[in-house]
């Protein structure tokens, strides 16, 4: 892996000059320059110190996907998306590892008779989504809505809410978005 090019891309992604990153990290400007040119190979502790100026962990630094200009990816191929499961609900989160995201964009699948749990969810932000297939039962406050394919929702997430697939046979698939980014 080209640590120098990766550091330069991360620095540009955060719109920092070499001098500003050096100041924030408490290292010399020449240290940043030499690492970016691959003139030196930084130790783990040195790289960690440099990344403290962003701030960014070593794990994120080495796992972050960046294009040639130092930007995070624009598109996400199905093969690149890491599926996750929470309480039986399967989700694909687009842009899961973006550094400074304001929203979570998900492809969700609720198996028959599954839900988000007995307790109502409640958090700051907003949620919106559209049912792609199956039936979704959405509870917001004391109101219960049944949504069919093509139906959508948009509400303030500070209102208590929960999602449920009432069907005994068919999965419910929806595309959703929440703010702030909580996935």
PDB file of C-alpha atoms in Angstrom, residues 5-155:
ATOM      1  CA  UNK A   5      -0.440   8.789  -1.635  1.00  0.00           C
ATOM      2  CA  UNK A   6      -3.078   7.689   0.865  1.00  0.00           C
ATOM      3  CA  UNK A   7      -1.992  10.384   3.361  1.00  0.00           C
ATOM      4  CA  UNK A   8      -2.055  13.015   0.620  1.00  0.00           C
ATOM      5  CA  UNK A   9      -5.562  11.903  -0.430  1.00  0.00           C
ATOM      6  CA  UNK A  10      -6.816  11.998   3.171  1.00  0.00           C
ATOM      7  CA  UNK A  11      -5.273  15.426   3.683  1.00  0.00           C
ATOM      8  CA  UNK A  12      -6.934  16.739   0.508  1.00  0.00           C
ATOM      9  CA  UNK A  13     -10.243  15.127   1.454  1.00  0.00           C
ATOM     10  CA  UNK A  14     -10.150  17.255   4.632  1.00  0.00           C
ATOM     11  CA  UNK A  15      -9.023  20.295   2.590  1.00  0.00           C
ATOM     12  CA  UNK A  16      -5.836  20.757   4.607  1.00  0.00           C
ATOM     13  CA  UNK A  17      -2.476  22.026   3.418  1.00  0.00           C
ATOM     14  CA  UNK A  18       0.655  20.115   4.426  1.00  0.00           C
ATOM     15  CA  UNK A  19       1.502  22.988   6.749  1.00  0.00           C
ATOM     16  CA  UNK A  20      -1.936  22.938   8.451  1.00  0.00           C
ATOM     17  CA  UNK A  21      -1.886  19.164   8.944  1.00  0.00           C
ATOM     18  CA  UNK A  22       1.629  19.396  10.389  1.00  0.00           C
ATOM     19  CA  UNK A  23       0.530  22.152  12.781  1.00  0.00           C
ATOM     20  CA  UNK A  24      -2.505  20.179  13.946  1.00  0.00           C
ATOM     21  CA  UNK A  25      -0.501  16.967  14.413  1.00  0.00           C
ATOM     22  CA  UNK A  26       2.442  18.651  16.130  1.00  0.00           C
ATOM     23  CA  UNK A  27       5.003  17.557  13.539  1.00  0.00           C
ATOM     24  CA  UNK A  28       7.131  19.446  11.047  1.00  0.00           C
ATOM     25  CA  UNK A  29       5.944  20.338   7.563  1.00  0.00           C
ATOM     26  CA  UNK A  30       8.859  18.361   6.119  1.00  0.00           C
ATOM     27  CA  UNK A  31       7.640  15.233   7.941  1.00  0.00           C
ATOM     28  CA  UNK A  32       4.312  15.417   6.085  1.00  0.00           C
ATOM     29  CA  UNK A  33       6.087  16.164   2.805  1.00  0.00           C
ATOM     30  CA  UNK A  34       8.516  13.235   3.154  1.00  0.00           C
ATOM     31  CA  UNK A  35       5.732  10.781   4.035  1.00  0.00           C
ATOM     32  CA  UNK A  36       3.612  11.914   1.092  1.00  0.00           C
ATOM     33  CA  UNK A  37       6.588  11.555  -1.286  1.00  0.00           C
ATOM     34  CA  UNK A  38       7.323   8.103   0.209  1.00  0.00           C
ATOM     35  CA  UNK A  39      10.832   9.349   1.051  1.00  0.00           C
ATOM     36  CA  UNK A  40      10.332   7.892   4.527  1.00  0.00           C
ATOM     37  CA  UNK A  41       8.198   5.063   5.806  1.00  0.00           C
ATOM     38  CA  UNK A  42       6.566   6.267   9.032  1.00  0.00           C
ATOM     39  CA  UNK A  43       6.414   4.059  12.100  1.00  0.00           C
ATOM     40  CA  UNK A  44       2.959   3.143  13.385  1.00  0.00           C
ATOM     41  CA  UNK A  45       3.287   5.666  16.221  1.00  0.00           C
ATOM     42  CA  UNK A  46       4.433   8.421  13.834  1.00  0.00           C
ATOM     43  CA  UNK A  47       1.565   7.771  11.432  1.00  0.00           C
ATOM     44  CA  UNK A  48      -0.874   7.699  14.344  1.00  0.00           C
ATOM     45  CA  UNK A  49       0.455  11.096  15.476  1.00  0.00           C
ATOM     46  CA  UNK A  50       0.065  12.555  11.958  1.00  0.00           C
ATOM     47  CA  UNK A  51      -3.483  11.174  11.686  1.00  0.00           C
ATOM     48  CA  UNK A  52      -4.402  12.801  15.017  1.00  0.00           C
ATOM     49  CA  UNK A  53      -4.363  16.079  13.080  1.00  0.00           C
ATOM     50  CA  UNK A  54      -7.335  14.975  10.954  1.00  0.00           C
ATOM     51  CA  UNK A  55      -8.441  13.129  13.310  1.00  0.00           C
ATOM     52  CA  UNK A  56      -8.582   9.574  11.957  1.00  0.00           C
ATOM     53  CA  UNK A  57      -7.775   6.129  13.328  1.00  0.00           C
ATOM     54  CA  UNK A  58      -5.246   3.811  11.711  1.00  0.00           C
ATOM     55  CA  UNK A  59      -8.027   1.329  10.927  1.00  0.00           C
ATOM     56  CA  UNK A  60     -10.010   3.978   9.075  1.00  0.00           C
ATOM     57  CA  UNK A  61      -6.885   5.246   7.302  1.00  0.00           C
ATOM     58  CA  UNK A  62      -6.103   1.819   5.898  1.00  0.00           C
ATOM     59  CA  UNK A  63      -9.703   0.787   5.155  1.00  0.00           C
ATOM     60  CA  UNK A  64     -10.978   4.055   3.663  1.00  0.00           C
ATOM     61  CA  UNK A  65     -11.652   3.833  -0.041  1.00  0.00           C
ATOM     62  CA  UNK A  66     -10.538   6.878  -1.964  1.00  0.00           C
ATOM     63  CA  UNK A  67     -10.447   7.677  -5.659  1.00  0.00           C
ATOM     64  CA  UNK A  68      -7.353   9.082  -7.408  1.00  0.00           C
ATOM     65  CA  UNK A  69      -8.230  12.637  -6.395  1.00  0.00           C
ATOM     66  CA  UNK A  70      -8.648  11.757  -2.710  1.00  0.00           C
ATOM     67  CA  UNK A  71     -12.417  11.678  -2.625  1.00  0.00           C
ATOM     68  CA  UNK A  72     -14.571   8.950  -1.163  1.00  0.00           C
ATOM     69  CA  UNK A  73     -16.349   6.777  -3.745  1.00  0.00           C
ATOM     70  CA  UNK A  74     -19.405   8.115  -5.527  1.00  0.00           C
ATOM     71  CA  UNK A  75     -20.918   4.763  -6.437  1.00  0.00           C
ATOM     72  CA  UNK A  76     -21.221   1.555  -4.470  1.00  0.00           C
ATOM     73  CA  UNK A  77     -21.406  -1.730  -6.363  1.00  0.00           C
ATOM     74  CA  UNK A  78     -23.518  -4.437  -4.779  1.00  0.00           C
ATOM     75  CA  UNK A  79     -20.376  -6.519  -4.292  1.00  0.00           C
ATOM     76  CA  UNK A  80     -18.786  -3.677  -2.261  1.00  0.00           C
ATOM     77  CA  UNK A  81     -21.616  -3.318   0.258  1.00  0.00           C
ATOM     78  CA  UNK A  82     -21.214  -5.173   3.531  1.00  0.00           C
ATOM     79  CA  UNK A  83     -24.579  -6.564   4.634  1.00  0.00           C
ATOM     80  CA  UNK A  84     -25.477  -6.342   8.308  1.00  0.00           C
ATOM     81  CA  UNK A  85     -28.238  -7.823  10.423  1.00  0.00           C
ATOM     82  CA  UNK A  86     -29.911  -6.243  13.440  1.00  0.00           C
ATOM     83  CA  UNK A  87     -32.590  -8.237  15.237  1.00  0.00           C
ATOM     84  CA  UNK A  88     -33.340 -10.340  12.168  1.00  0.00           C
ATOM     85  CA  UNK A  89     -33.681  -7.306   9.880  1.00  0.00           C
ATOM     86  CA  UNK A  90     -31.141  -7.442   7.058  1.00  0.00           C
ATOM     87  CA  UNK A  91     -29.653  -4.153   5.866  1.00  0.00           C
ATOM     88  CA  UNK A  92     -27.275  -2.905   3.242  1.00  0.00           C
ATOM     89  CA  UNK A  93     -25.873   0.506   4.120  1.00  0.00           C
ATOM     90  CA  UNK A  94     -24.636   2.592   1.205  1.00  0.00           C
ATOM     91  CA  UNK A  95     -21.580   4.686   2.126  1.00  0.00           C
ATOM     92  CA  UNK A  96     -21.203   2.839   5.434  1.00  0.00           C
ATOM     93  CA  UNK A  97     -17.584   3.916   5.921  1.00  0.00           C
ATOM     94  CA  UNK A  98     -17.834   7.527   4.727  1.00  0.00           C
ATOM     95  CA  UNK A  99     -16.116   9.832   7.164  1.00  0.00           C
ATOM     96  CA  UNK A 100     -18.512  12.746   7.492  1.00  0.00           C
ATOM     97  CA  UNK A 101     -21.929  11.557   6.422  1.00  0.00           C
ATOM     98  CA  UNK A 102     -25.109  13.375   7.399  1.00  0.00           C
ATOM     99  CA  UNK A 103     -27.507  10.556   6.535  1.00  0.00           C
ATOM    100  CA  UNK A 104     -27.764   6.771   6.437  1.00  0.00           C
ATOM    101  CA  UNK A 105     -29.113   5.354   3.183  1.00  0.00           C
ATOM    102  CA  UNK A 106     -30.286   1.748   3.489  1.00  0.00           C
ATOM    103  CA  UNK A 107     -31.750  -1.187   1.584  1.00  0.00           C
ATOM    104  CA  UNK A 108     -33.695  -3.046   4.308  1.00  0.00           C
ATOM    105  CA  UNK A 109     -35.301  -6.502   4.336  1.00  0.00           C
ATOM    106  CA  UNK A 110     -37.762  -7.503   7.058  1.00  0.00           C
ATOM    107  CA  UNK A 111     -38.377 -11.271   7.042  1.00  0.00           C
ATOM    108  CA  UNK A 112     -41.960 -12.457   7.671  1.00  0.00           C
ATOM    109  CA  UNK A 113     -43.295 -11.363  11.077  1.00  0.00           C
ATOM    110  CA  UNK A 114     -40.090  -9.518  12.034  1.00  0.00           C
ATOM    111  CA  UNK A 115     -39.877  -6.040  13.528  1.00  0.00           C
ATOM    112  CA  UNK A 116     -37.553  -3.493  15.100  1.00  0.00           C
ATOM    113  CA  UNK A 117     -38.396  -4.720  18.598  1.00  0.00           C
ATOM    114  CA  UNK A 118     -41.031  -4.281  21.265  1.00  0.00           C
ATOM    115  CA  UNK A 119     -39.694  -0.886  22.359  1.00  0.00           C
ATOM    116  CA  UNK A 120     -40.457   2.110  20.192  1.00  0.00           C
ATOM    117  CA  UNK A 121     -37.465   3.833  18.596  1.00  0.00           C
ATOM    118  CA  UNK A 122     -36.956   7.518  19.270  1.00  0.00           C
ATOM    119  CA  UNK A 123     -34.014   9.723  18.256  1.00  0.00           C
ATOM    120  CA  UNK A 124     -33.246  13.106  16.762  1.00  0.00           C
ATOM    121  CA  UNK A 125     -33.522  13.570  13.011  1.00  0.00           C
ATOM    122  CA  UNK A 126     -35.815  12.475  10.211  1.00  0.00           C
ATOM    123  CA  UNK A 127     -36.631   9.253   8.370  1.00  0.00           C
ATOM    124  CA  UNK A 128     -38.004   8.583   4.931  1.00  0.00           C
ATOM    125  CA  UNK A 129     -38.496   5.465   2.878  1.00  0.00           C
ATOM    126  CA  UNK A 130     -40.401   3.627   0.198  1.00  0.00           C
ATOM    127  CA  UNK A 131     -41.683   0.043   0.227  1.00  0.00           C
ATOM    128  CA  UNK A 132     -40.331  -1.952  -2.720  1.00  0.00           C
ATOM    129  CA  UNK A 133     -42.046  -5.266  -2.012  1.00  0.00           C
ATOM    130  CA  UNK A 134     -44.190  -6.868   0.686  1.00  0.00           C
ATOM    131  CA  UNK A 135     -46.158  -5.099   3.404  1.00  0.00           C
ATOM    132  CA  UNK A 136     -44.799  -2.730   6.051  1.00  0.00           C
ATOM    133  CA  UNK A 137     -46.609  -1.818   9.233  1.00  0.00           C
ATOM    134  CA  UNK A 138     -45.296   1.506  10.475  1.00  0.00           C
ATOM    135  CA  UNK A 139     -46.225   2.832  13.912  1.00  0.00           C
ATOM    136  CA  UNK A 140     -45.540   6.516  14.582  1.00  0.00           C
ATOM    137  CA  UNK A 141     -46.807   7.709  17.947  1.00  0.00           C
ATOM    138  CA  UNK A 142     -50.212   6.108  18.396  1.00  0.00           C
ATOM    139  CA  UNK A 143     -50.928   5.865  14.652  1.00  0.00           C
ATOM    140  CA  UNK A 144     -50.435   2.587  12.780  1.00  0.00           C
ATOM    141  CA  UNK A 145     -50.033   2.659   8.984  1.00  0.00           C
ATOM    142  CA  UNK A 146     -49.967  -0.231   6.515  1.00  0.00           C
ATOM    143  CA  UNK A 147     -47.816   0.453   3.468  1.00  0.00           C
ATOM    144  CA  UNK A 148     -47.859  -1.453   0.177  1.00  0.00           C
ATOM    145  CA  UNK A 149     -45.233  -1.462  -2.613  1.00  0.00           C
ATOM    146  CA  UNK A 150     -44.789   2.080  -3.910  1.00  0.00           C
ATOM    147  CA  UNK A 151     -46.039   3.694  -0.676  1.00  0.00           C
ATOM    148  CA  UNK A 152     -43.585   5.857   1.221  1.00  0.00           C
ATOM    149  CA  UNK A 153     -43.155   7.629   4.540  1.00  0.00           C
ATOM    150  CA  UNK A 154     -41.377  10.678   5.939  1.00  0.00           C
ATOM    151  CA  UNK A 155     -41.495  11.681   9.624  1.00  0.00           C
TER     152      UNK A 155
END
